[in-house]
CSV table of N, CA and C in Angstrom, one decimal:
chain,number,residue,atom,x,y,z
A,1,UNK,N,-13.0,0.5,45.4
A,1,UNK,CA,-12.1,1.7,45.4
A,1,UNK,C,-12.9,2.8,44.7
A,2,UNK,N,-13.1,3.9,45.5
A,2,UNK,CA,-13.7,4.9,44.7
A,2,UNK,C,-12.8,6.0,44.4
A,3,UNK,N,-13.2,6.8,43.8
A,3,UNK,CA,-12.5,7.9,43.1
A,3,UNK,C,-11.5,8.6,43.9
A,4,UNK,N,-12.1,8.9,44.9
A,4,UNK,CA,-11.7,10.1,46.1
A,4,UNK,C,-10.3,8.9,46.7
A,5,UNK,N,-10.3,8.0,46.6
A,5,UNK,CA,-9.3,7.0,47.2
A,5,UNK,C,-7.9,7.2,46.2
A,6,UNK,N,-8.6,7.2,44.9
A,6,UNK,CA,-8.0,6.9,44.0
A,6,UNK,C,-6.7,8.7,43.5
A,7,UNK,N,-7.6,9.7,43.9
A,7,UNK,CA,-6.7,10.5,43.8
A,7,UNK,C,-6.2,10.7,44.9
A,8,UNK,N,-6.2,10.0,46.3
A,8,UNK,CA,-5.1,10.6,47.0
A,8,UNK,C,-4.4,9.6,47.0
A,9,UNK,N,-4.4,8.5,46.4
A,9,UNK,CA,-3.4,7.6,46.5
A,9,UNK,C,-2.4,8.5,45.4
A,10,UNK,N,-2.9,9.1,44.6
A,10,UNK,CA,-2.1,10.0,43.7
A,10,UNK,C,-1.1,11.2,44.4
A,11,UNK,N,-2.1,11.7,45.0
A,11,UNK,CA,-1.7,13.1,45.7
A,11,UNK,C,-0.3,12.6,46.8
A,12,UNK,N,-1.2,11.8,47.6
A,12,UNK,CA,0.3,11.5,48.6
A,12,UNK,C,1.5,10.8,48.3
A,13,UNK,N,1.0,10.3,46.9
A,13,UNK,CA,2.3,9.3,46.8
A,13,UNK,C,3.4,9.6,45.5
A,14,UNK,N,4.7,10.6,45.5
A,14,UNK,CA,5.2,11.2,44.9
A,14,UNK,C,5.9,10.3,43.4
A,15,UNK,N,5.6,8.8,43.7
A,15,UNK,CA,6.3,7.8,42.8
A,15,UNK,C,5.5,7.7,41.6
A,16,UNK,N,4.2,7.4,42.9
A,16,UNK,CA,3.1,6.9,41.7
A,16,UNK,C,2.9,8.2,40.5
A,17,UNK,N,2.7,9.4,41.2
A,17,UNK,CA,2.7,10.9,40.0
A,17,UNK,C,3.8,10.6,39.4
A,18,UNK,N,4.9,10.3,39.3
A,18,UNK,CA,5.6,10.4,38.5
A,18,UNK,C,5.6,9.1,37.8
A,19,UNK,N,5.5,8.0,37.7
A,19,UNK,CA,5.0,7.3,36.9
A,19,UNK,C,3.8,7.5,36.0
A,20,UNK,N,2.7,7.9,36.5
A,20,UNK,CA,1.4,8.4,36.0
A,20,UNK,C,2.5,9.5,35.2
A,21,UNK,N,2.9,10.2,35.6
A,21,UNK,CA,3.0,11.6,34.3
A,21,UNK,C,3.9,11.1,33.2
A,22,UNK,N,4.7,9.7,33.4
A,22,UNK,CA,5.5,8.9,32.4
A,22,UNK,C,4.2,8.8,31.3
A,23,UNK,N,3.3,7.6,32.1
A,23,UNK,CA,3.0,6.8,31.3
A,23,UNK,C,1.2,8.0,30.3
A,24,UNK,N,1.3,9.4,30.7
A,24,UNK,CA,0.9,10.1,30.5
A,24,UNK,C,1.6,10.7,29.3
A,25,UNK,N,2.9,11.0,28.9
A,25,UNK,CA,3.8,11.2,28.4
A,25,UNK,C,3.8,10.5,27.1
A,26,UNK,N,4.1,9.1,27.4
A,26,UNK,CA,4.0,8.1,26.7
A,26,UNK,C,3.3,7.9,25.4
A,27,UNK,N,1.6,7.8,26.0
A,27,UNK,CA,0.7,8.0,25.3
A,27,UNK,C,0.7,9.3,24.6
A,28,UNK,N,0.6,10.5,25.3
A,28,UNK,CA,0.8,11.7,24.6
A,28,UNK,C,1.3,11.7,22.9
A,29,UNK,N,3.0,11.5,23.5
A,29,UNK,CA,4.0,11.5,22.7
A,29,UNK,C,3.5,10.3,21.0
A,30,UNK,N,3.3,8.8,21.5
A,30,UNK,CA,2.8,8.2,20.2
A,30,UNK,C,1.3,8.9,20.1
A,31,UNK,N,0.6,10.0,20.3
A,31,UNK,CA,-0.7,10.4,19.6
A,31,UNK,C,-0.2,11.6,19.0
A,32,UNK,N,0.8,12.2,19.2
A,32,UNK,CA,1.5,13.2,18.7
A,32,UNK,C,2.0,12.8,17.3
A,33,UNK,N,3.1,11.6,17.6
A,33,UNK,CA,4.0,11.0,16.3
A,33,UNK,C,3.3,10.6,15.2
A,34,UNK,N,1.7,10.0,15.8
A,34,UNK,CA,1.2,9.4,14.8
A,34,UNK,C,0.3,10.4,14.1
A,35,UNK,N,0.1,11.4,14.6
A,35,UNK,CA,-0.7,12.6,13.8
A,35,UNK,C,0.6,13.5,12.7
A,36,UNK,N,2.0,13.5,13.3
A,36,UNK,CA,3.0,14.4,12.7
A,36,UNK,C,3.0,13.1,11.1
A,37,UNK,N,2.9,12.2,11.8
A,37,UNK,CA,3.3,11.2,10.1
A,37,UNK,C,2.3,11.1,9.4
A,38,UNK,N,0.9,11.2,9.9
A,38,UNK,CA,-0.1,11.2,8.9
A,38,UNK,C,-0.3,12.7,8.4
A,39,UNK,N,0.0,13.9,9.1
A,39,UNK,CA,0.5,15.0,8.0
A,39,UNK,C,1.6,15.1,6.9
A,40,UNK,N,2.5,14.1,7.2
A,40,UNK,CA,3.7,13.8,6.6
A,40,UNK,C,2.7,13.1,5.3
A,41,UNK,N,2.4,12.1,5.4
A,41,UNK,CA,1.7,11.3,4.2
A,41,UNK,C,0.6,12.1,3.6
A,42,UNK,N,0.0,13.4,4.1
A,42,UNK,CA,-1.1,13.8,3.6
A,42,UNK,C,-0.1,14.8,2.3
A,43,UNK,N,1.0,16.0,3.5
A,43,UNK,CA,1.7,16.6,2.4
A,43,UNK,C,2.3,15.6,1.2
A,44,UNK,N,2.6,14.6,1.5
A,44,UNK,CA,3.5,13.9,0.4
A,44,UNK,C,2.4,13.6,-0.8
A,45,UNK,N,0.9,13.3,-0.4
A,45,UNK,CA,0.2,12.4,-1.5
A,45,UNK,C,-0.1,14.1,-2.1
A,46,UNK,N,-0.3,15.2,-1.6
A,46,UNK,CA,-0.9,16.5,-2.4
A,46,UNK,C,0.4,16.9,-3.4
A,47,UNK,N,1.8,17.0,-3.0
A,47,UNK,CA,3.0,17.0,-3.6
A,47,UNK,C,3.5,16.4,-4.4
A,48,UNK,N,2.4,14.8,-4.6
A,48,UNK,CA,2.4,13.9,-5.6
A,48,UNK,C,1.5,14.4,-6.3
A,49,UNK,N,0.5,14.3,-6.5
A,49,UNK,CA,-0.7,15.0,-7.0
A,49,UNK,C,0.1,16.3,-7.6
A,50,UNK,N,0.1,17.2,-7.1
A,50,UNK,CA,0.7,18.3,-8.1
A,50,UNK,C,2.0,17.9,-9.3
A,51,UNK,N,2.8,17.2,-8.6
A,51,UNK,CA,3.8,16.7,-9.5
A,51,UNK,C,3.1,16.0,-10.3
A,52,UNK,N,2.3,15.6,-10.4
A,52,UNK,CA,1.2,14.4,-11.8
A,52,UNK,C,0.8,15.7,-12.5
A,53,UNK,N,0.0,16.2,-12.0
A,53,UNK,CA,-0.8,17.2,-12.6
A,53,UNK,C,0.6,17.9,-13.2
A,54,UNK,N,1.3,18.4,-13.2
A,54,UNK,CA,2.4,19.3,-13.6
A,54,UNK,C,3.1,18.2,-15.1
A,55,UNK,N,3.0,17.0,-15.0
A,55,UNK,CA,4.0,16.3,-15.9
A,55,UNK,C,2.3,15.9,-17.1
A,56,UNK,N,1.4,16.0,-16.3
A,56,UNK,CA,0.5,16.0,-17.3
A,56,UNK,C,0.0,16.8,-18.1
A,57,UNK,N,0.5,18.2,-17.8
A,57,UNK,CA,0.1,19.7,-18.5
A,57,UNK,C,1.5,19.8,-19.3
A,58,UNK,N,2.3,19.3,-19.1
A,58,UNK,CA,3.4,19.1,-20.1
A,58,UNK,C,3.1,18.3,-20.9
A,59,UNK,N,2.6,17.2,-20.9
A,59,UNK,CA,2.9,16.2,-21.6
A,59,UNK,C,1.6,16.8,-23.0
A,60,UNK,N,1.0,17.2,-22.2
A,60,UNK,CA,-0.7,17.7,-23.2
A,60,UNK,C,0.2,18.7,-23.9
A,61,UNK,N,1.6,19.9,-23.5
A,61,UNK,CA,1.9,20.8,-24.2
A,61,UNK,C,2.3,20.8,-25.2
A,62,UNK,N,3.5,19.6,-25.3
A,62,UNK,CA,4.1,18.9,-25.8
A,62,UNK,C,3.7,18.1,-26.8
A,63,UNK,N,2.2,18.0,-26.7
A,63,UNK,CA,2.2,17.4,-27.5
A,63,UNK,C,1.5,17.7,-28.9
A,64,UNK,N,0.9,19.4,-28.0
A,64,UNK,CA,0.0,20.1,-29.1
A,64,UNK,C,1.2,20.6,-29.8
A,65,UNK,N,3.0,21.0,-29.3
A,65,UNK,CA,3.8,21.5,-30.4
A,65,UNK,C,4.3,20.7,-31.0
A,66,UNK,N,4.4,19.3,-31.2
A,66,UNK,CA,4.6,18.2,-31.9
A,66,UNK,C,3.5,18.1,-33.0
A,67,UNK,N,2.6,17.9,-33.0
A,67,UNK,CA,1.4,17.9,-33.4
A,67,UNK,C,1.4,19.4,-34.4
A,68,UNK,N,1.6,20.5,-33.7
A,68,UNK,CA,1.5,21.8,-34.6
A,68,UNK,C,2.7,21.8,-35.4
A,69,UNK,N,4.4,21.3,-35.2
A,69,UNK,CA,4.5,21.4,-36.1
A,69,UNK,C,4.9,20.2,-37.1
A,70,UNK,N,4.1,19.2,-36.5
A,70,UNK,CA,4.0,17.8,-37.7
A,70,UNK,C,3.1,18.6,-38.9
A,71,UNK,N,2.0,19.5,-38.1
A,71,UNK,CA,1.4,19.8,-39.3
A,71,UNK,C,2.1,21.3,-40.2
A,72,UNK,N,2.8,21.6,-40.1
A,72,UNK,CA,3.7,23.0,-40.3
A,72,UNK,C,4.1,22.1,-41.3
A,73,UNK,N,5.0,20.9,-41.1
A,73,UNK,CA,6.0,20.1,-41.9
A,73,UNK,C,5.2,19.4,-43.1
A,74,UNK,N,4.0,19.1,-42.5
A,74,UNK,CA,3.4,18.0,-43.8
A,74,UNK,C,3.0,19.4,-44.7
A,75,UNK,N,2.4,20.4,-44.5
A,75,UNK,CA,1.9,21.3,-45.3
A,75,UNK,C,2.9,22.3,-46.1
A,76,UNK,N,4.2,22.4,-45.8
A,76,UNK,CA,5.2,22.5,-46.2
A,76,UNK,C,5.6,21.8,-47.2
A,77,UNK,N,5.8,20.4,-47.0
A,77,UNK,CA,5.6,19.4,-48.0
A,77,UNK,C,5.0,19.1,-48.9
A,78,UNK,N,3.8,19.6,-48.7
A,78,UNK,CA,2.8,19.2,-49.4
A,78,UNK,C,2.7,20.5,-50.9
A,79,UNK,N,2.8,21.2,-50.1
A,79,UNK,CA,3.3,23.2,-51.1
A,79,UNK,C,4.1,23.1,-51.6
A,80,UNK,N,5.3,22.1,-51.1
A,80,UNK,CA,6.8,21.9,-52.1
A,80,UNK,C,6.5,21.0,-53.1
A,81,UNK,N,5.5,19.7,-52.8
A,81,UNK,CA,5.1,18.9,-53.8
A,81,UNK,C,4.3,19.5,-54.5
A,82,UNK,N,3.2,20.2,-54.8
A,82,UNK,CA,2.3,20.6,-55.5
A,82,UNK,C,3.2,22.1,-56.4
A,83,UNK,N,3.9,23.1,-55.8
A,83,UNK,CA,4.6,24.0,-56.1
A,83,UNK,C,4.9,23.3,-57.5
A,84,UNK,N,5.9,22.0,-57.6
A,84,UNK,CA,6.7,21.8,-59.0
A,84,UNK,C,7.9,22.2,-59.6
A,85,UNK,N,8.4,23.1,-59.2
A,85,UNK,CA,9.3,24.1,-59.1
A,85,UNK,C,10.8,23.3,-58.4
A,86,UNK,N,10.4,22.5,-57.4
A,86,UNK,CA,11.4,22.4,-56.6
A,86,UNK,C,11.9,20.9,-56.6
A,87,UNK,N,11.2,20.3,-57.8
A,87,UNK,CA,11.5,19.0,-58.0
A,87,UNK,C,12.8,19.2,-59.2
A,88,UNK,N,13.6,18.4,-58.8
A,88,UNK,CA,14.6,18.4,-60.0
A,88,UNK,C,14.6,17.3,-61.3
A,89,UNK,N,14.6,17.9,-62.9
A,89,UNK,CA,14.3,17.2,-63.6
A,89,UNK,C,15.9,16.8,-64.3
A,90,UNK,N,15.5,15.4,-64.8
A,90,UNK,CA,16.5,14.1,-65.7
A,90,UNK,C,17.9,15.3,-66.1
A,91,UNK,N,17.6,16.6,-67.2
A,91,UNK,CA,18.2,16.8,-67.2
A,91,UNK,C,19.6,17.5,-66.5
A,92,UNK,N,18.4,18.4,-65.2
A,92,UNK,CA,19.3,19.4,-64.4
A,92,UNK,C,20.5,18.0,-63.6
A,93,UNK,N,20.6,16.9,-63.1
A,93,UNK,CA,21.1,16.4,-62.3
A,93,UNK,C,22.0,15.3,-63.0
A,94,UNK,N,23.3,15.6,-63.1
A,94,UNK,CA,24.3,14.4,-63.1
A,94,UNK,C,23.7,13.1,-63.6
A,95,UNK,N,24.7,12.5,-64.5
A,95,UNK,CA,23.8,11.5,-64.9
A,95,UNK,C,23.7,9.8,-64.3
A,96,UNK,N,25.4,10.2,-63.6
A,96,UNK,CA,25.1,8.9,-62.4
A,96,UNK,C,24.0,8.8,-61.7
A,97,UNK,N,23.8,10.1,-60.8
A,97,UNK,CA,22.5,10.7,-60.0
A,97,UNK,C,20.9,10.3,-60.6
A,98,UNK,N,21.0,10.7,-61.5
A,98,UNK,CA,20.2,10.5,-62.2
A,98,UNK,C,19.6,9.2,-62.7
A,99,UNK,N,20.3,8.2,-63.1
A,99,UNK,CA,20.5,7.4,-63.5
A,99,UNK,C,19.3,6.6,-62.3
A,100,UNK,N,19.7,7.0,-60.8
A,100,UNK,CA,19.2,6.4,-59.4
A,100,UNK,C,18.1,6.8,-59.8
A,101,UNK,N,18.0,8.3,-59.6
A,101,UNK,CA,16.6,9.0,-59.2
A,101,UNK,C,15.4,8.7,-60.5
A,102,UNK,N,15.7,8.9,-61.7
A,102,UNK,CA,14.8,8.8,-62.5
A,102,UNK,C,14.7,7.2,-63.2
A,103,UNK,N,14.5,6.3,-62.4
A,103,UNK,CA,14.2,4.9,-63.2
A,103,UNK,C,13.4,4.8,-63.8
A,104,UNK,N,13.6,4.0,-65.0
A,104,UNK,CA,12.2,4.0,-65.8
A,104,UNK,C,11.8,4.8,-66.2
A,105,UNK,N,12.0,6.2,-66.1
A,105,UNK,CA,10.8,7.4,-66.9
A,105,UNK,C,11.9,7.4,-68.2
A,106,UNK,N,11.1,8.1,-68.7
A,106,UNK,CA,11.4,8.0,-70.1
A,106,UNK,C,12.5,9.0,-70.1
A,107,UNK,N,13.5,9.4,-70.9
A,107,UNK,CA,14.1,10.7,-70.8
A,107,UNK,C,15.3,10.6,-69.3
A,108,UNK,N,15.5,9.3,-68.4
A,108,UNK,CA,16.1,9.5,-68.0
A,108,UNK,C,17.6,9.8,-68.5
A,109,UNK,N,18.8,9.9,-67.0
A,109,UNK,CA,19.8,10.0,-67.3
A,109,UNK,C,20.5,8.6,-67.9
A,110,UNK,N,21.5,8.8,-68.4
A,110,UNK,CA,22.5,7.3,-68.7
A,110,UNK,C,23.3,7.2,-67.6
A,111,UNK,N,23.7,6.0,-66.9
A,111,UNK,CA,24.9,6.0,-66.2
A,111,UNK,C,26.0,5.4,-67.0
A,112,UNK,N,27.0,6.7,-66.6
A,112,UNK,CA,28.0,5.9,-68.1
A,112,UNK,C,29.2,6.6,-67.7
């Protein structure tokens, strides 16, 4: 069967074209579907990727203001402790209170 047979068996015969343009269709349509869902999975993995990237530039931000003001609070502390001033002594505080807070130093409160 040569070629020239082969299309007029096409040309004359109005079933066969229409089967042919089915099974033309056919194929078409799943080379279509399968290209639309592999853009589907390409958008989705970039949309992933940015969502990572976005929860990771938070999480880095997050954590430089934890971090800045862990250190705000310890040096704060650290000025209150060294300061002196803001510690309370045996006599200023109640002597139940006292009694807790100052154990053992000399000069504490009585509980009484």
């Amino acid at each position: 069967m040569t070629w020239a047979a082969i299309v007029k068996f096409f040309t004359d015969n109005p079933l066969a074209r229409w089967i042919a343009a089915a099974f033309v269709f056919a194929v078409g349509w799943s080379v279509v579907k399968r290209n639309l869902k592999e853009a589907g999975r390409q958008a989705e993995r970039q949309a992933s990727a940015v969502k990572q990237a976005q929860a990771r530039e938070a999480v880095v931000t997050r954590s430089a203001e934890i971090i800045s003001e862990e250190r705000g609070n310890s040096d704060a502390a650290l000025k209150a402790r060294d300061g002196g001033d803001s510690f309370p002594t045996s006599d200023s505080v109640p002597d139940p209170i006292a009694a807790v807070l100052f154990r053992g130093e000399d000069g504490g409160g009585k509980a009484g």
